[in-house]
Amino acid sequence: MTWDIMLILLVDGLSTGAIYLLAGLGFVLVFSVTRVIFIPSGDIAAFAALTLAAFQSRMIPGSIWLVAGMAVLACLAECTTLLRNGAARQVPRAIFFYAVLPLIPCGVGLAIASHDVPEALRIATTIGLILPMGVLIDRLTLRPLADASTLILFIVAIAVHFLIAGIGLIAFGPEGVRTTPILDGMVPLPGDILIPAQQVLMMVVALLLSLVFYLFFGRSITGKALRATASNRVGARLMGIRPERAAAAAYLIASALAAVVGILIAPITTMYYDSGFMIGLKASVGAIIGGMASYPITAIGSVFIGILESWASFVASDYKEIIIFSVVIPVLIWRSFAVHRDSDEEIEELA
Amino acid sequence: MSGPLLELEDIHVAYGKVEAVRGINLKLDEGRITTVIGANGAGKTTLLSAAAGLLPWRGRAQYQGRDLARMSAEDRVERGFCLVPEQRALFGDMPVLDNLLLGAYVRRRDKTFVRKSLESVFEQFPRLAERRAQEAQTLSGGERQMLAIGRALMSQPRLLLLDEPSLGLAPTIVRDVLTRVRGLRDQGVSILLVEQNARAALDVADHAYVMDTGEFVLEGPASDLATDPRVIATYLGGSSD
């Protein structure tokens, strides 16, 4: 292996790792706040890619109907629950958050779909359409089970993935798409190596978003409230932090990250309605390295997985997936030794 | 004439088919320390958790004249009803300062309020000011209890529920914690104190209930109960604190 090839593989690995990093941060965030391993986040990333591709070919993306349908159902579910609990005063607020807000990007999407609009507006509308997906999926499928065990939540999350992928097939069709790159051209590196500008963009965006993520959780009181919910659920409730709102915030951020993942990856990989699963699965390896709890270790793990994948596809392309998922085994063994006693939040022990 | 701050009537709490609290009646007057003493397993913590909205319960309950059945745990906090649970429920992987700031979460938009609360908590618990950058899980037992109480005080509650604040603490620290509890009452905070350490609790409380296997068996002014032969025989006999 020459220096040139190593450098190319490294750049390739870093840009793939950047994608896994963004998706992995979403995994850790949602899991730590809700105990859900949110497998459908990969599907959400794929839907972002398919939505942008539809806009670019002047078609109405299926995600508009998908989001509108989920918004109506989620709004009905929320209002029914509120009325049953005698909290009629909160109904207008529920209608605003579950129906009105998600329908705004749907309207914008319908308006711009058949027109020649700037690329930035298409990307913004795509992100707007994808943002509510996590929250709506949660409200419709996982929220009613919020108190179930982690295992049940995991099983349901996998079932939701298959359901969502099936709906994706109806909404987007079976064809694969590639979007036009956001940045064209090549960037020269020392040693006469050229790398696509899109790959540089992926790394820069991942770095910037990691920084935003770090500042949000380190500095803002909302970020701290999310960490508090992850750290001690009962303690957070006793401070007046509502777990269902913390969960909604977590799903919103995870959906935003998934939207960015889908938009960044679509110009370099052909995306199908079910392509998200593999992205999500590989990103989850990074999150598992981080113990589903540590953001910095997840970041390092994700970048490692990206580089490993790029190296594996060069030296043993047939075994690429096997090599990546094999990493999970030593990590789990190491984790099982390093595991410490869980937080003392269990209310069942009280008597 | 205003009624009691907190009024519980015929409260039942069950874990499945086992009733841990059976028909409790409690009245808590504003500006006083009310204590519930009793042996381990009597149902004291269950009663507090239910009152704070963490466990489902049956019966009638009012706080500031409002029906508690329609208030979530978070609604209670917004109305100044705060529980410091037995396990402290600190955010262990976060610094002391962040724990305290989150204590004022319901008042987060009022920056002046948060700053003043923080100053006041640091004044009452100088140790917390020294350790503000330290992760909560690295604190000693006594410091953790200080942090748990300090965190609850950040929102300047009207009613503070304290569950076993002396648990796991050395006798000198117990005395210190309970002196501070009395100080809080003098600042106008009403307190419901649950304690296994009956002697210490009766020393600081104004009014007391004795709980046994899910029911209140005795009630009266704390000073009367401290000299009641039945209480002495059952709860104060072997206690050395």
mmCIF file of N, CA and C in Angstrom, chain B residues 41-127:
data_model
loop_
_atom_site.group_PDB
_atom_site.id
_atom_site.type_symbol
_atom_site.label_atom_id
_atom_site.label_comp_id
_atom_site.label_asym_id
_atom_site.label_seq_id
_atom_site.Cartn_x
_atom_site.Cartn_y
_atom_site.Cartn_z
ATOM 1 N N GLY B 41 -39.784 0.379 56.354
ATOM 2 C CA GLY B 41 -40.837 -0.433 55.751
ATOM 3 C C GLY B 41 -42.236 -0.054 56.192
ATOM 4 N N ALA B 42 -42.370 1.006 56.987
ATOM 5 C CA ALA B 42 -43.699 1.410 57.460
ATOM 6 C C ALA B 42 -44.534 2.048 56.352
ATOM 7 N N GLY B 43 -43.877 2.475 55.272
ATOM 8 C CA GLY B 43 -44.600 3.094 54.160
ATOM 9 C C GLY B 43 -44.387 4.586 54.050
ATOM 10 N N LYS B 44 -43.405 5.118 54.801
ATOM 11 C CA LYS B 44 -43.183 6.563 54.819
ATOM 12 C C LYS B 44 -42.742 7.093 53.465
ATOM 13 N N THR B 45 -41.735 6.415 52.877
ATOM 14 C CA THR B 45 -41.213 6.872 51.592
ATOM 15 C C THR B 45 -42.274 6.742 50.496
ATOM 16 N N THR B 46 -43.046 5.659 50.553
ATOM 17 C CA THR B 46 -44.122 5.467 49.579
ATOM 18 C C THR B 46 -45.112 6.625 49.661
ATOM 19 N N LEU B 47 -45.447 7.011 50.897
ATOM 20 C CA LEU B 47 -46.384 8.122 51.086
ATOM 21 C C LEU B 47 -45.843 9.407 50.456
ATOM 22 N N LEU B 48 -44.548 9.696 50.700
ATOM 23 C CA LEU B 48 -43.957 10.912 50.144
ATOM 24 C C LEU B 48 -43.907 10.866 48.622
ATOM 25 N N SER B 49 -43.520 9.698 48.072
ATOM 26 C CA SER B 49 -43.421 9.585 46.614
ATOM 27 C C SER B 49 -44.780 9.792 45.971
ATOM 28 N N ALA B 50 -45.825 9.247 46.604
ATOM 29 C CA ALA B 50 -47.171 9.425 46.062
ATOM 30 C C ALA B 50 -47.584 10.888 46.153
ATOM 31 N N ALA B 51 -47.283 11.514 47.304
ATOM 32 C CA ALA B 51 -47.660 12.921 47.471
ATOM 33 C C ALA B 51 -46.972 13.792 46.428
ATOM 34 N N ALA B 52 -45.722 13.404 46.048
ATOM 35 C CA ALA B 52 -44.969 14.203 45.079
ATOM 36 C C ALA B 52 -45.377 13.893 43.640
ATOM 37 N N GLY B 53 -46.259 12.907 43.468
ATOM 38 C CA GLY B 53 -46.752 12.610 42.127
ATOM 39 C C GLY B 53 -45.927 11.579 41.385
ATOM 40 N N LEU B 54 -45.050 10.857 42.099
ATOM 41 C CA LEU B 54 -44.218 9.857 41.427
ATOM 42 C C LEU B 54 -44.864 8.481 41.416
ATOM 43 N N LEU B 55 -45.870 8.265 42.271
ATOM 44 C CA LEU B 55 -46.551 6.969 42.326
ATOM 45 C C LEU B 55 -48.058 7.221 42.239
ATOM 46 N N PRO B 56 -48.805 6.314 41.610
ATOM 47 C CA PRO B 56 -50.263 6.471 41.580
ATOM 48 C C PRO B 56 -50.869 6.222 42.967
ATOM 49 N N TRP B 57 -51.924 6.950 43.307
ATOM 50 C CA TRP B 57 -52.545 6.802 44.618
ATOM 51 C C TRP B 57 -54.051 6.981 44.483
ATOM 52 N N ARG B 58 -54.798 6.579 45.533
ATOM 53 C CA ARG B 58 -56.246 6.819 45.596
ATOM 54 C C ARG B 58 -56.536 7.676 46.813
ATOM 55 N N GLY B 59 -57.606 8.447 46.756
ATOM 56 C CA GLY B 59 -57.989 9.272 47.896
ATOM 57 C C GLY B 59 -58.145 10.719 47.455
ATOM 58 N N ARG B 60 -58.203 11.617 48.450
ATOM 59 C CA ARG B 60 -58.323 13.039 48.118
ATOM 60 C C ARG B 60 -57.097 13.778 48.646
ATOM 61 N N ALA B 61 -56.561 14.666 47.827
ATOM 62 C CA ALA B 61 -55.384 15.419 48.259
ATOM 63 C C ALA B 61 -55.454 16.817 47.697
ATOM 64 N N GLN B 62 -55.148 17.794 48.550
ATOM 65 C CA GLN B 62 -55.163 19.190 48.123
ATOM 66 C C GLN B 62 -53.884 19.870 48.547
ATOM 67 N N TYR B 63 -53.371 20.723 47.649
ATOM 68 C CA TYR B 63 -52.210 21.554 47.955
ATOM 69 C C TYR B 63 -52.595 22.984 47.595
ATOM 70 N N GLN B 64 -52.471 23.889 48.521
ATOM 71 C CA GLN B 64 -52.913 25.285 48.327
ATOM 72 C C GLN B 64 -54.357 25.316 47.831
ATOM 73 N N GLY B 65 -55.183 24.394 48.322
ATOM 74 C CA GLY B 65 -56.584 24.359 47.910
ATOM 75 C C GLY B 65 -56.818 23.763 46.532
ATOM 76 N N ARG B 66 -55.744 23.309 45.849
ATOM 77 C CA ARG B 66 -55.908 22.729 44.507
ATOM 78 C C ARG B 66 -55.849 21.213 44.584
ATOM 79 N N ASP B 67 -56.653 20.574 43.739
ATOM 80 C CA ASP B 67 -56.724 19.121 43.710
ATOM 81 C C ASP B 67 -55.425 18.535 43.148
ATOM 82 N N LEU B 68 -54.745 17.705 43.943
ATOM 83 C CA LEU B 68 -53.464 17.140 43.490
ATOM 84 C C LEU B 68 -53.645 16.054 42.438
ATOM 85 N N ALA B 69 -54.861 15.479 42.357
ATOM 86 C CA ALA B 69 -55.084 14.397 41.393
ATOM 87 C C ALA B 69 -54.864 14.881 39.960
ATOM 88 N N ARG B 70 -55.049 16.176 39.746
ATOM 89 C CA ARG B 70 -54.895 16.705 38.381
ATOM 90 C C ARG B 70 -53.554 17.367 38.148
ATOM 91 N N MET B 71 -52.611 17.190 39.090
ATOM 92 C CA MET B 71 -51.296 17.822 38.946
ATOM 93 C C MET B 71 -50.233 16.755 38.753
ATOM 94 N N SER B 72 -49.403 16.915 37.715
ATOM 95 C CA SER B 72 -48.277 15.997 37.541
ATOM 96 C C SER B 72 -47.176 16.407 38.518
ATOM 97 N N ALA B 73 -46.180 15.528 38.649
ATOM 98 C CA ALA B 73 -45.045 15.848 39.517
ATOM 99 C C ALA B 73 -44.433 17.183 39.105
ATOM 100 N N GLU B 74 -44.363 17.409 37.780
ATOM 101 C CA GLU B 74 -43.736 18.636 37.277
ATOM 102 C C GLU B 74 -44.602 19.864 37.585
ATOM 103 N N ASP B 75 -45.943 19.713 37.508
ATOM 104 C CA ASP B 75 -46.838 20.819 37.874
ATOM 105 C C ASP B 75 -46.624 21.218 39.331
ATOM 106 N N ARG B 76 -46.450 20.190 40.188
ATOM 107 C CA ARG B 76 -46.254 20.478 41.612
ATOM 108 C C ARG B 76 -45.011 21.332 41.811
ATOM 109 N N VAL B 77 -43.911 20.961 41.100
ATOM 110 C CA VAL B 77 -42.653 21.699 41.252
ATOM 111 C C VAL B 77 -42.866 23.155 40.850
ATOM 112 N N GLU B 78 -43.613 23.362 39.768
ATOM 113 C CA GLU B 78 -43.866 24.731 39.315
ATOM 114 C C GLU B 78 -44.618 25.539 40.365
ATOM 115 N N ARG B 79 -45.381 24.831 41.226
ATOM 116 C CA ARG B 79 -46.132 25.528 42.268
ATOM 117 C C ARG B 79 -45.417 25.509 43.616
ATOM 118 N N GLY B 80 -44.111 25.199 43.596
ATOM 119 C CA GLY B 80 -43.334 25.291 44.825
ATOM 120 C C GLY B 80 -43.447 24.107 45.760
ATOM 121 N N PHE B 81 -43.746 22.923 45.214
ATOM 122 C CA PHE B 81 -43.913 21.698 45.998
ATOM 123 C C PHE B 81 -42.763 20.782 45.598
ATOM 124 N N CYS B 82 -41.726 20.692 46.462
ATOM 125 C CA CYS B 82 -40.504 19.989 46.056
ATOM 126 C C CYS B 82 -40.172 18.828 46.971
ATOM 127 N N LEU B 83 -39.758 17.719 46.370
ATOM 128 C CA LEU B 83 -39.349 16.539 47.128
ATOM 129 C C LEU B 83 -37.839 16.343 47.005
ATOM 130 N N VAL B 84 -37.192 16.119 48.158
ATOM 131 C CA VAL B 84 -35.798 15.658 48.144
ATOM 132 C C VAL B 84 -35.852 14.183 48.489
ATOM 133 N N PRO B 85 -35.698 13.303 47.501
ATOM 134 C CA PRO B 85 -35.949 11.882 47.770
ATOM 135 C C PRO B 85 -34.820 11.234 48.554
ATOM 136 N N GLU B 86 -35.146 10.044 49.091
ATOM 137 C CA GLU B 86 -34.208 9.311 49.923
ATOM 138 C C GLU B 86 -32.891 9.053 49.180
ATOM 139 N N GLN B 87 -32.988 8.718 47.886
ATOM 140 C CA GLN B 87 -31.756 8.406 47.130
ATOM 141 C C GLN B 87 -31.105 9.669 46.577
ATOM 142 N N ARG B 88 -31.578 10.839 46.987
ATOM 143 C CA ARG B 88 -31.028 12.146 46.570
ATOM 144 C C ARG B 88 -31.298 12.475 45.107
ATOM 145 N N ALA B 89 -31.224 11.444 44.216
ATOM 146 C CA ALA B 89 -31.503 11.656 42.788
ATOM 147 C C ALA B 89 -30.711 12.815 42.197
ATOM 148 N N LEU B 90 -29.419 12.857 42.525
ATOM 149 C CA LEU B 90 -28.560 13.904 41.958
ATOM 150 C C LEU B 90 -28.189 13.536 40.515
ATOM 151 N N PHE B 91 -27.690 14.527 39.784
ATOM 152 C CA PHE B 91 -27.168 14.266 38.445
ATOM 153 C C PHE B 91 -25.675 14.026 38.609
ATOM 154 N N GLY B 92 -25.327 12.758 38.862
ATOM 155 C CA GLY B 92 -23.992 12.403 39.322
ATOM 156 C C GLY B 92 -22.868 12.783 38.384
ATOM 157 N N ASP B 93 -23.127 12.695 37.068
ATOM 158 C CA ASP B 93 -22.050 12.976 36.121
ATOM 159 C C ASP B 93 -21.995 14.451 35.743
ATOM 160 N N MET B 94 -22.731 15.281 36.467
ATOM 161 C CA MET B 94 -22.702 16.710 36.160
ATOM 162 C C MET B 94 -22.129 17.477 37.351
ATOM 163 N N PRO B 95 -21.507 18.638 37.090
ATOM 164 C CA PRO B 95 -20.905 19.404 38.185
ATOM 165 C C PRO B 95 -21.952 19.903 39.186
ATOM 166 N N VAL B 96 -21.497 20.191 40.388
ATOM 167 C CA VAL B 96 -22.355 20.714 41.448
ATOM 168 C C VAL B 96 -23.133 21.935 40.948
ATOM 169 N N LEU B 97 -22.426 22.843 40.259
ATOM 170 C CA LEU B 97 -23.063 24.072 39.794
ATOM 171 C C LEU B 97 -24.239 23.771 38.861
ATOM 172 N N ASP B 98 -24.055 22.830 37.922
ATOM 173 C CA ASP B 98 -25.143 22.494 37.001
ATOM 174 C C ASP B 98 -26.314 21.853 37.741
ATOM 175 N N ASN B 99 -26.025 21.011 38.736
ATOM 176 C CA ASN B 99 -27.084 20.437 39.555
ATOM 177 C C ASN B 99 -27.925 21.551 40.169
ATOM 178 N N LEU B 100 -27.229 22.558 40.702
ATOM 179 C CA LEU B 100 -27.948 23.651 41.350
ATOM 180 C C LEU B 100 -28.754 24.458 40.327
ATOM 181 N N LEU B 101 -28.129 24.776 39.188
ATOM 182 C CA LEU B 101 -28.843 25.565 38.173
ATOM 183 C C LEU B 101 -30.098 24.847 37.716
ATOM 184 N N LEU B 102 -30.016 23.513 37.592
ATOM 185 C CA LEU B 102 -31.192 22.751 37.172
ATOM 186 C C LEU B 102 -32.267 22.770 38.258
ATOM 187 N N GLY B 103 -31.847 22.984 39.507
ATOM 188 C CA GLY B 103 -32.817 23.108 40.582
ATOM 189 C C GLY B 103 -33.768 24.270 40.348
ATOM 190 N N ALA B 104 -33.279 25.287 39.642
ATOM 191 C CA ALA B 104 -34.124 26.454 39.343
ATOM 192 C C ALA B 104 -34.698 26.355 37.934
ATOM 193 N N TYR B 105 -34.788 25.119 37.402
ATOM 194 C CA TYR B 105 -35.227 24.951 36.009
ATOM 195 C C TYR B 105 -36.582 25.604 35.747
ATOM 196 N N VAL B 106 -37.520 25.468 36.691
ATOM 197 C CA VAL B 106 -38.860 26.018 36.439
ATOM 198 C C VAL B 106 -38.855 27.548 36.425
ATOM 199 N N ARG B 107 -37.772 28.155 36.944
ATOM 200 C CA ARG B 107 -37.668 29.618 36.923
ATOM 201 C C ARG B 107 -36.521 30.063 36.020
ATOM 202 N N ARG B 108 -36.147 29.208 35.032
ATOM 203 C CA ARG B 108 -34.908 29.436 34.271
ATOM 204 C C ARG B 108 -34.905 30.742 33.493
ATOM 205 N N ARG B 109 -36.082 31.251 33.144
ATOM 206 C CA ARG B 109 -36.099 32.457 32.305
ATOM 207 C C ARG B 109 -35.807 33.716 33.105
ATOM 208 N N ASP B 110 -35.946 33.635 34.431
ATOM 209 C CA ASP B 110 -35.701 34.791 35.297
ATOM 210 C C ASP B 110 -34.260 34.728 35.806
ATOM 211 N N LYS B 111 -33.336 35.325 35.031
ATOM 212 C CA LYS B 111 -31.898 35.196 35.332
ATOM 213 C C LYS B 111 -31.543 35.788 36.695
ATOM 214 N N THR B 112 -32.190 36.900 37.047
ATOM 215 C CA THR B 112 -31.903 37.530 38.334
ATOM 216 C C THR B 112 -32.304 36.592 39.468
ATOM 217 N N PHE B 113 -33.479 35.968 39.321
ATOM 218 C CA PHE B 113 -33.962 35.025 40.330
ATOM 219 C C PHE B 113 -32.947 33.899 40.520
ATOM 220 N N VAL B 114 -32.489 33.326 39.397
ATOM 221 C CA VAL B 114 -31.555 32.194 39.468
ATOM 222 C C VAL B 114 -30.263 32.630 40.157
ATOM 223 N N ARG B 115 -29.759 33.828 39.805
ATOM 224 C CA ARG B 115 -28.500 34.278 40.391
ATOM 225 C C ARG B 115 -28.652 34.504 41.896
ATOM 226 N N LYS B 116 -29.771 35.103 42.281
ATOM 227 C CA LYS B 116 -29.987 35.354 43.715
ATOM 228 C C LYS B 116 -30.144 34.055 44.490
ATOM 229 N N SER B 117 -30.892 33.103 43.911
ATOM 230 C CA SER B 117 -31.052 31.804 44.564
ATOM 231 C C SER B 117 -29.710 31.137 44.754
ATOM 232 N N LEU B 118 -28.881 31.200 43.714
ATOM 233 C CA LEU B 118 -27.567 30.553 43.774
ATOM 234 C C LEU B 118 -26.722 31.190 44.875
ATOM 235 N N GLU B 119 -26.736 32.509 44.939
ATOM 236 C CA GLU B 119 -25.981 33.206 45.982
ATOM 237 C C GLU B 119 -26.448 32.763 47.360
ATOM 238 N N SER B 120 -27.776 32.685 47.513
ATOM 239 C CA SER B 120 -28.326 32.331 48.818
ATOM 240 C C SER B 120 -27.978 30.887 49.198
ATOM 241 N N VAL B 121 -28.010 29.968 48.208
ATOM 242 C CA VAL B 121 -27.666 28.569 48.504
ATOM 243 C C VAL B 121 -26.176 28.466 48.849
ATOM 244 N N PHE B 122 -25.324 29.175 48.108
ATOM 245 C CA PHE B 122 -23.891 29.149 48.404
ATOM 246 C C PHE B 122 -23.598 29.746 49.777
ATOM 247 N N GLU B 123 -24.409 30.727 50.182
ATOM 248 C CA GLU B 123 -24.236 31.333 51.499
ATOM 249 C C GLU B 123 -24.587 30.334 52.600
ATOM 250 N N GLN B 124 -25.691 29.594 52.386
ATOM 251 C CA GLN B 124 -26.104 28.619 53.396
ATOM 252 C C GLN B 124 -25.213 27.384 53.399
ATOM 253 N N PHE B 125 -24.711 27.010 52.219
ATOM 254 C CA PHE B 125 -23.866 25.815 52.116
ATOM 255 C C PHE B 125 -22.541 26.199 51.434
ATOM 256 N N PRO B 126 -21.634 26.847 52.203
ATOM 257 C CA PRO B 126 -20.375 27.312 51.588
ATOM 258 C C PRO B 126 -19.584 26.168 50.960
ATOM 259 N N ARG B 127 -19.745 24.964 51.494
ATOM 260 C CA ARG B 127 -19.030 23.816 50.959
ATOM 261 C C ARG B 127 -19.381 23.586 49.485
#
